Short mmCIF file of C-alpha atoms in Angstrom, two decimals:
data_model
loop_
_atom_site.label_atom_id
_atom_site.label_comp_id
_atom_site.label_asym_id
_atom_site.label_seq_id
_atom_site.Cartn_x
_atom_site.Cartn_y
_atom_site.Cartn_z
CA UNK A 445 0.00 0.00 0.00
CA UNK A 446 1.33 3.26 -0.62
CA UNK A 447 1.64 5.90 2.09
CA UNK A 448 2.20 9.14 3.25
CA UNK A 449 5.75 9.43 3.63
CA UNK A 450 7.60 12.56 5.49
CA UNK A 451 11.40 13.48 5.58
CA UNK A 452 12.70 14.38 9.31
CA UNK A 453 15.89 16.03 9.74
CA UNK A 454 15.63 17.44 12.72
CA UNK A 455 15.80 21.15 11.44
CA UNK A 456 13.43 23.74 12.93
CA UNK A 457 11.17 22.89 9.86
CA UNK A 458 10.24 19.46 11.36
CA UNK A 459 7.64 20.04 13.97
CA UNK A 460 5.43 21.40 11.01
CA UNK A 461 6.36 18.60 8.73
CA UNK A 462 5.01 16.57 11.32
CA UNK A 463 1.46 17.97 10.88
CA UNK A 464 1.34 18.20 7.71
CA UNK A 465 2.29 15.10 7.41
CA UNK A 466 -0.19 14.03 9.75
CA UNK A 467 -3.15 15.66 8.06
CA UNK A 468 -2.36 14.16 4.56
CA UNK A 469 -2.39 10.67 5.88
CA UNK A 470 -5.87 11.68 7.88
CA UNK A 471 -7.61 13.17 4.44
CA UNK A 472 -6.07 10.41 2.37
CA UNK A 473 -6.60 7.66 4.68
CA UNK A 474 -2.91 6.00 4.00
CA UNK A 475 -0.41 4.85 6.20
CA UNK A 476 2.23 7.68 7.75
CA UNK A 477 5.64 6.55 7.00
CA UNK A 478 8.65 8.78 8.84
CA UNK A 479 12.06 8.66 7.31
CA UNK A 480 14.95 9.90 8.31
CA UNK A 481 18.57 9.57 6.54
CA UNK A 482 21.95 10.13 8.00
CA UNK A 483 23.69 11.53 5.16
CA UNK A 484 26.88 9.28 4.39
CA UNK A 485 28.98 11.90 2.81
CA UNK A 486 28.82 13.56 6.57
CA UNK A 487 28.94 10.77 8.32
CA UNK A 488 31.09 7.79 6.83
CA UNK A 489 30.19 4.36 7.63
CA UNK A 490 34.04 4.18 7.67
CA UNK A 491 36.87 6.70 7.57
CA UNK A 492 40.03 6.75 5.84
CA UNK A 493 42.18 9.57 7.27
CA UNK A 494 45.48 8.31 6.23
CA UNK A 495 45.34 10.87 3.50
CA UNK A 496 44.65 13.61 6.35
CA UNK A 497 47.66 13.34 8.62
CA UNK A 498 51.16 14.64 7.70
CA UNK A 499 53.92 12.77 8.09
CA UNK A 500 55.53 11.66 11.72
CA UNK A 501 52.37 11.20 13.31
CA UNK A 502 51.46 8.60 15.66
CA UNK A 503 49.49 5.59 14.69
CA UNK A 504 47.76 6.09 17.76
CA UNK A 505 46.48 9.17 16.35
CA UNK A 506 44.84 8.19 13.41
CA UNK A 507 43.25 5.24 15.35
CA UNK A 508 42.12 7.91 18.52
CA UNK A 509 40.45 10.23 15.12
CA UNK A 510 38.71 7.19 13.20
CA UNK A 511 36.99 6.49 16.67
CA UNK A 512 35.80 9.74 16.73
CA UNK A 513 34.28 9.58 13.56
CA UNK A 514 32.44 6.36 14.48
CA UNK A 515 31.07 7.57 17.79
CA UNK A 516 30.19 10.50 15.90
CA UNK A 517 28.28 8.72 13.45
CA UNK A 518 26.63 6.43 16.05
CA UNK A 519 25.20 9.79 18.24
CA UNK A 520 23.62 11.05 14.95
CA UNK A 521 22.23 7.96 14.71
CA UNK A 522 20.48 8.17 17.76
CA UNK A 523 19.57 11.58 17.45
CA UNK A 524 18.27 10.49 14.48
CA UNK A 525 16.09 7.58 16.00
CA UNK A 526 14.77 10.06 19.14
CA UNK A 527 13.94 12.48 16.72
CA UNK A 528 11.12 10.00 15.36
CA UNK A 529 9.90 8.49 17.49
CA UNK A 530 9.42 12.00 18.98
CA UNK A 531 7.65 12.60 15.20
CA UNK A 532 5.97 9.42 15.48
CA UNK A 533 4.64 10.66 19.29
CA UNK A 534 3.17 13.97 17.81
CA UNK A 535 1.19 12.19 14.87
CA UNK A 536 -0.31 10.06 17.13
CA UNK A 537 -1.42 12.78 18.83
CA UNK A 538 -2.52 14.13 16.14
CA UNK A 539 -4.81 11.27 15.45
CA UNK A 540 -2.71 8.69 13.22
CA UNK A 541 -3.05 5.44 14.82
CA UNK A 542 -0.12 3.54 13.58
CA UNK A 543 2.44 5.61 12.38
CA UNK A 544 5.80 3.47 10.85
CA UNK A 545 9.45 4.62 11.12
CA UNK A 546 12.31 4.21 9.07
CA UNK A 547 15.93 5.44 9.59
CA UNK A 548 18.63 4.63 6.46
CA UNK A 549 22.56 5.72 6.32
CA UNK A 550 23.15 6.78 2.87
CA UNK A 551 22.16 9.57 0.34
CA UNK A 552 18.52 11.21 0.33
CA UNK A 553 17.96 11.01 -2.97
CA UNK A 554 18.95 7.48 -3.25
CA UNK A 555 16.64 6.45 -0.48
CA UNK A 556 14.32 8.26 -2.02
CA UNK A 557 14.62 6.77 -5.30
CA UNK A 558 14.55 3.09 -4.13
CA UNK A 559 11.33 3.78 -1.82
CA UNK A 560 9.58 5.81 -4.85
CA UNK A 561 7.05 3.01 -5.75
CA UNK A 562 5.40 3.30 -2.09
CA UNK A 563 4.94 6.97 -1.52
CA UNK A 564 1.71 8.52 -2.32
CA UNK A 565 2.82 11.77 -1.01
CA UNK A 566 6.34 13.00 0.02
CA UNK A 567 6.17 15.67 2.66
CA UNK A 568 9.62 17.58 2.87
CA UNK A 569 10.66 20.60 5.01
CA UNK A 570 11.22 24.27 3.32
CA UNK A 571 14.15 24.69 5.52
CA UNK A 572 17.71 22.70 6.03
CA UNK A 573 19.07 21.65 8.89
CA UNK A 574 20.90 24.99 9.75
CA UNK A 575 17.98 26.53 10.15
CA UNK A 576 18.53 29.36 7.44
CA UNK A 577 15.35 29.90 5.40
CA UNK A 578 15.13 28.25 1.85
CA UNK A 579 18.33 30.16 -0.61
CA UNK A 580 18.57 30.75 -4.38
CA UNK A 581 18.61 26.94 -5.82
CA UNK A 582 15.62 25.93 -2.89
CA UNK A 583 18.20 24.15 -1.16
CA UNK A 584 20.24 21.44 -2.54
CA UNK A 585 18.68 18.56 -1.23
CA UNK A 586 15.15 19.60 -2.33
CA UNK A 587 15.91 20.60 -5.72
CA UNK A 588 17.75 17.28 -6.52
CA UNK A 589 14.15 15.28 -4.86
CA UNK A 590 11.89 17.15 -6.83
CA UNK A 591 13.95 16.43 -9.76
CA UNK A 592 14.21 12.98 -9.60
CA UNK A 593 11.23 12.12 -7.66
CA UNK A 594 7.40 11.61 -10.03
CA UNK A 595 5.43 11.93 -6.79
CA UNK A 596 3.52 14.58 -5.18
CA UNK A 597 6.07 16.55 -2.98
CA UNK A 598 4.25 19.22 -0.42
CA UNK A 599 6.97 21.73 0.80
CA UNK A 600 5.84 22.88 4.31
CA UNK A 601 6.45 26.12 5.77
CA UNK A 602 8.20 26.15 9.36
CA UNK A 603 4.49 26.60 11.00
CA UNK A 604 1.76 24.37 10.21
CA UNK A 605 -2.12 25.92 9.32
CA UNK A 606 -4.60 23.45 8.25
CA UNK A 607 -6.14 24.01 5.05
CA UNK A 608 -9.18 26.03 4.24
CA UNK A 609 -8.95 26.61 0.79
CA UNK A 610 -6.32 25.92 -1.89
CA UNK A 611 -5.45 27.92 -5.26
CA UNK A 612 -4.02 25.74 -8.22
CA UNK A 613 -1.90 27.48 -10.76
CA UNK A 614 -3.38 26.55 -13.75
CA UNK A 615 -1.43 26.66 -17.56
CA UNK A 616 -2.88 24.27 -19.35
CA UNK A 617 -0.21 21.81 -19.88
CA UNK A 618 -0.41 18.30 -18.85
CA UNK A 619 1.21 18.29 -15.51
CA UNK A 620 -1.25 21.02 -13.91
CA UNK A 621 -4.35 19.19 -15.95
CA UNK A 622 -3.26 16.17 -14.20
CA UNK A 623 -3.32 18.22 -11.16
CA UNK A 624 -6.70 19.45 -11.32
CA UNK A 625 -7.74 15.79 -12.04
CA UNK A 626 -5.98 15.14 -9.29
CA UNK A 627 -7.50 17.75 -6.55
CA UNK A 628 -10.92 16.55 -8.15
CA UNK A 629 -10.64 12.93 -7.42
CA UNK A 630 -8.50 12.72 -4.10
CA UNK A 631 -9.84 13.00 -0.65
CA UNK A 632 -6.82 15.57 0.36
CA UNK A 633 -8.80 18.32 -0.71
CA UNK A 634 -12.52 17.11 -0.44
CA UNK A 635 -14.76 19.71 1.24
CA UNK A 636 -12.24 22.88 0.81
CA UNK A 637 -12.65 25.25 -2.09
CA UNK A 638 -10.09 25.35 -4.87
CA UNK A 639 -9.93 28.78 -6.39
CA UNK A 640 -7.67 28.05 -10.16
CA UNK A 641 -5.59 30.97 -11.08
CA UNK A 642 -4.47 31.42 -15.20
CA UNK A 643 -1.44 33.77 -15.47
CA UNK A 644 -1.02 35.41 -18.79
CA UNK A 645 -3.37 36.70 -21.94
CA UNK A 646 -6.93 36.30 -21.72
CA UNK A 647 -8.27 34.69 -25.21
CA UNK A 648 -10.48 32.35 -26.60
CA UNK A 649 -8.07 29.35 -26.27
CA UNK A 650 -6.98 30.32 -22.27
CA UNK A 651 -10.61 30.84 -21.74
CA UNK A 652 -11.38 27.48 -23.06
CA UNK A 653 -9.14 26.05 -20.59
CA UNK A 654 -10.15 27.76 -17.72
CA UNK A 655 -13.40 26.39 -17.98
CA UNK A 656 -12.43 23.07 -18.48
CA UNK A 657 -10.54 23.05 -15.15
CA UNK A 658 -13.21 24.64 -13.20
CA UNK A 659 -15.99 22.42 -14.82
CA UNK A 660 -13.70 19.67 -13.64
CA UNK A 661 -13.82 20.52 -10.03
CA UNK A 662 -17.52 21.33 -9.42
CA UNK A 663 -18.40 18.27 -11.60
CA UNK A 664 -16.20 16.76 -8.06
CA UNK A 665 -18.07 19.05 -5.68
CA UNK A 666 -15.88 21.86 -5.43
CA UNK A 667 -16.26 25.34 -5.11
CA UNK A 668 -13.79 26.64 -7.49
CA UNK A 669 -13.92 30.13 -8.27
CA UNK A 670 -11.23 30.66 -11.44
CA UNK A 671 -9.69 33.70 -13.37
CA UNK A 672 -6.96 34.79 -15.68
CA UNK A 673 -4.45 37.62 -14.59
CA UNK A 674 -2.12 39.16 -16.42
CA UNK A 675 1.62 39.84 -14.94
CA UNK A 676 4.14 37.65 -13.80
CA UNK A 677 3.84 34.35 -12.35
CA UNK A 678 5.35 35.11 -8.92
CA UNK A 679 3.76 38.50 -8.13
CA UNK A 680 0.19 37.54 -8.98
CA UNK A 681 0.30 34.21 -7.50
CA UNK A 682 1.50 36.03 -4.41
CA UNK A 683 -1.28 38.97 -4.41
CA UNK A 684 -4.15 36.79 -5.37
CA UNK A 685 -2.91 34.01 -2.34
CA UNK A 686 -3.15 37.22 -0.10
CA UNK A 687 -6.16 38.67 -1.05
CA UNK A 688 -8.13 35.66 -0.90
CA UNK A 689 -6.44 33.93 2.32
CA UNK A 690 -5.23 30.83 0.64
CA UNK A 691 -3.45 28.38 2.83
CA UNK A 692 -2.05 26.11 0.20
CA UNK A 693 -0.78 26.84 -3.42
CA UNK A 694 -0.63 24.09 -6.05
CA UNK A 695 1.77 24.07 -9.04
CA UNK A 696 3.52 22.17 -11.45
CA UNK A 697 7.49 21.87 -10.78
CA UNK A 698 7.66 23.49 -13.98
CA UNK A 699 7.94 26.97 -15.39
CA UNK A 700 4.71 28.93 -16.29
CA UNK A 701 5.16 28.61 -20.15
CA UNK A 702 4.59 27.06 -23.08
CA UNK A 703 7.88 25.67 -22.62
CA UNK A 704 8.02 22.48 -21.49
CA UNK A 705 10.79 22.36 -20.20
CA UNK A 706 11.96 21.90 -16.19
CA UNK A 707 12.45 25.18 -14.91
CA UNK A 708 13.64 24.01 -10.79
CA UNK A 709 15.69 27.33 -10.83
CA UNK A 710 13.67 30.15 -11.97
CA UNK A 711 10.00 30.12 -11.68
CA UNK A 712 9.40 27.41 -9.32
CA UNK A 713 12.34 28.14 -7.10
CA UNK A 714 11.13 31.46 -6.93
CA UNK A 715 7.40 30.71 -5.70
CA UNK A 716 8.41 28.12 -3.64
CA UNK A 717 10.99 30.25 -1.49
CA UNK A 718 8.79 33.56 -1.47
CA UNK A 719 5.46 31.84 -0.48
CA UNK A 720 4.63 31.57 2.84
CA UNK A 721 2.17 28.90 2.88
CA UNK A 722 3.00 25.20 1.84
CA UNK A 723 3.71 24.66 -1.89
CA UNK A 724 1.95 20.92 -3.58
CA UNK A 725 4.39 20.57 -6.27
CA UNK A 726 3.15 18.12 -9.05
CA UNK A 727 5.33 16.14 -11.61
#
């Protein structure tokens, strides 16, 4: 079965993570998987500092700095273990009944990669471990998952707010058609309106596909008020999400264009680190 699965690193980010994670695997009704991954290229499984020590010094030495290394890695690892089963604690207090941990020493994206076929839903923090809010390039760790990953992937923001209504941005192109049939057919969303938001020209052919997306969602049930703005992508996403108290944008991870092409960089990176609400990004 696939599940709900969120990424813990222990950053500042986490706590909200945590929820969010938590009310995805309510709405969905799918197990809550918790993962966390002790990156190897900080933490060796082994260390070769021979390489590291000038000449003349003690054998002793390099044995006294390779068991350094190892403790170190073994207190992450249990830093890494208390930190979910203190995730695990909040989401069953958040109502998940049986939430499931997992801990790997390795590479993110990797993990990722290999557990791919079983996640419904990745839930990943906005900020790192360091605390600093999301940079230029996202951060590199969630720019390489979104790239690889073909899953949903909801970027939280350090505070969690549950949902009350939800704004797709809406081009036209496959990956945000697949996202309204998406929205329209999963229980994430069921119940909360879903405003759809065009950026660009208005004409006959834009207009055409406005309606089909918001045809799509009240055929569902929804309530989903839908316009066309002209402007740029970020600005107007941003004023309309104010204006109308949206709690949760939607978007494909790819530019705003007619160019297909993946954009992680520019257009998406840019949303995704201005908006202050969580960001559903679609592949």
């Amino acid at each position: 079965m696939t599940n709900v699965t969120a990424c813990i690193d222990g950053s500042s980010a986490s706590p909200a993570v945590c929820d969010y994670a938590a009310w995805a695997s309510l709405r969905m009704e799918a197990p809550l998987n918790f993962l966390h991954v002790l990156d190897k290229s900080e933490y060796p499984a082994q260390s070769n500092l021979s390489g590291n020590i000038g000449l003349g010094s003690r054998e002793a030495l390099l044995e006294e700095l390779a068991d350094l290394d190892e403790k170190r890695g073994k207190l992450a690892l249990e830093q890494g273990r208390l930190m979910l089963e203190a995730a695990r604690e909040r989401a069953i207090e958040d109502g998940v009944a049986d939430p499931a941990t997992r801990q790997r020493h390795g590479d993110l994206v990797e993990t990722l990669t290999e557990m791919e076929e079983e996640i419904r839903l990745l839930v990943i923090g906005k900020q790192g471990r360091d605390g600093d809010s999301v940079g230029e390039h996202i951060g590199s760790h969630l720019e390489n998952v979104v790239r690889i990953m073909h899953r949903p992937i909801l970027v939280t923001t350090p505070l969690f707010q549950e949902p009350g209504r939800v704004m797709i941005a809406f081009d036209g192109s496959a990956t945000t058609r697949k996202g309204v049939e998406m929205v329209a057919s999963s229980p994430l969303f069921r119940g909360l309106p879903c405003h759809v938001v065009m950026v660009g020209a208005e004409d006959a052919d834009t207009q055409a596909e406005l309606n089909w997306a918001k045809e799509t969602l009240e055929a569902a049930g929804f309530e989903a008020p839908a316009t066309i703005l002209p402007g740029e992508v970020e600005s107007v996403l941003c004023e309309y999400r104010k204006e109308h108290d949206i709690d949760m944008l939607i978007m494909g991870a790819y530019g705003h264009s007619r160019i297909r092409q993946f954009l992680v960089g520019s257009t998406t990176t840019s949303v995704v680190r201005s908006a202050n609400v969580p960001v559903l990004l679609l592949r």
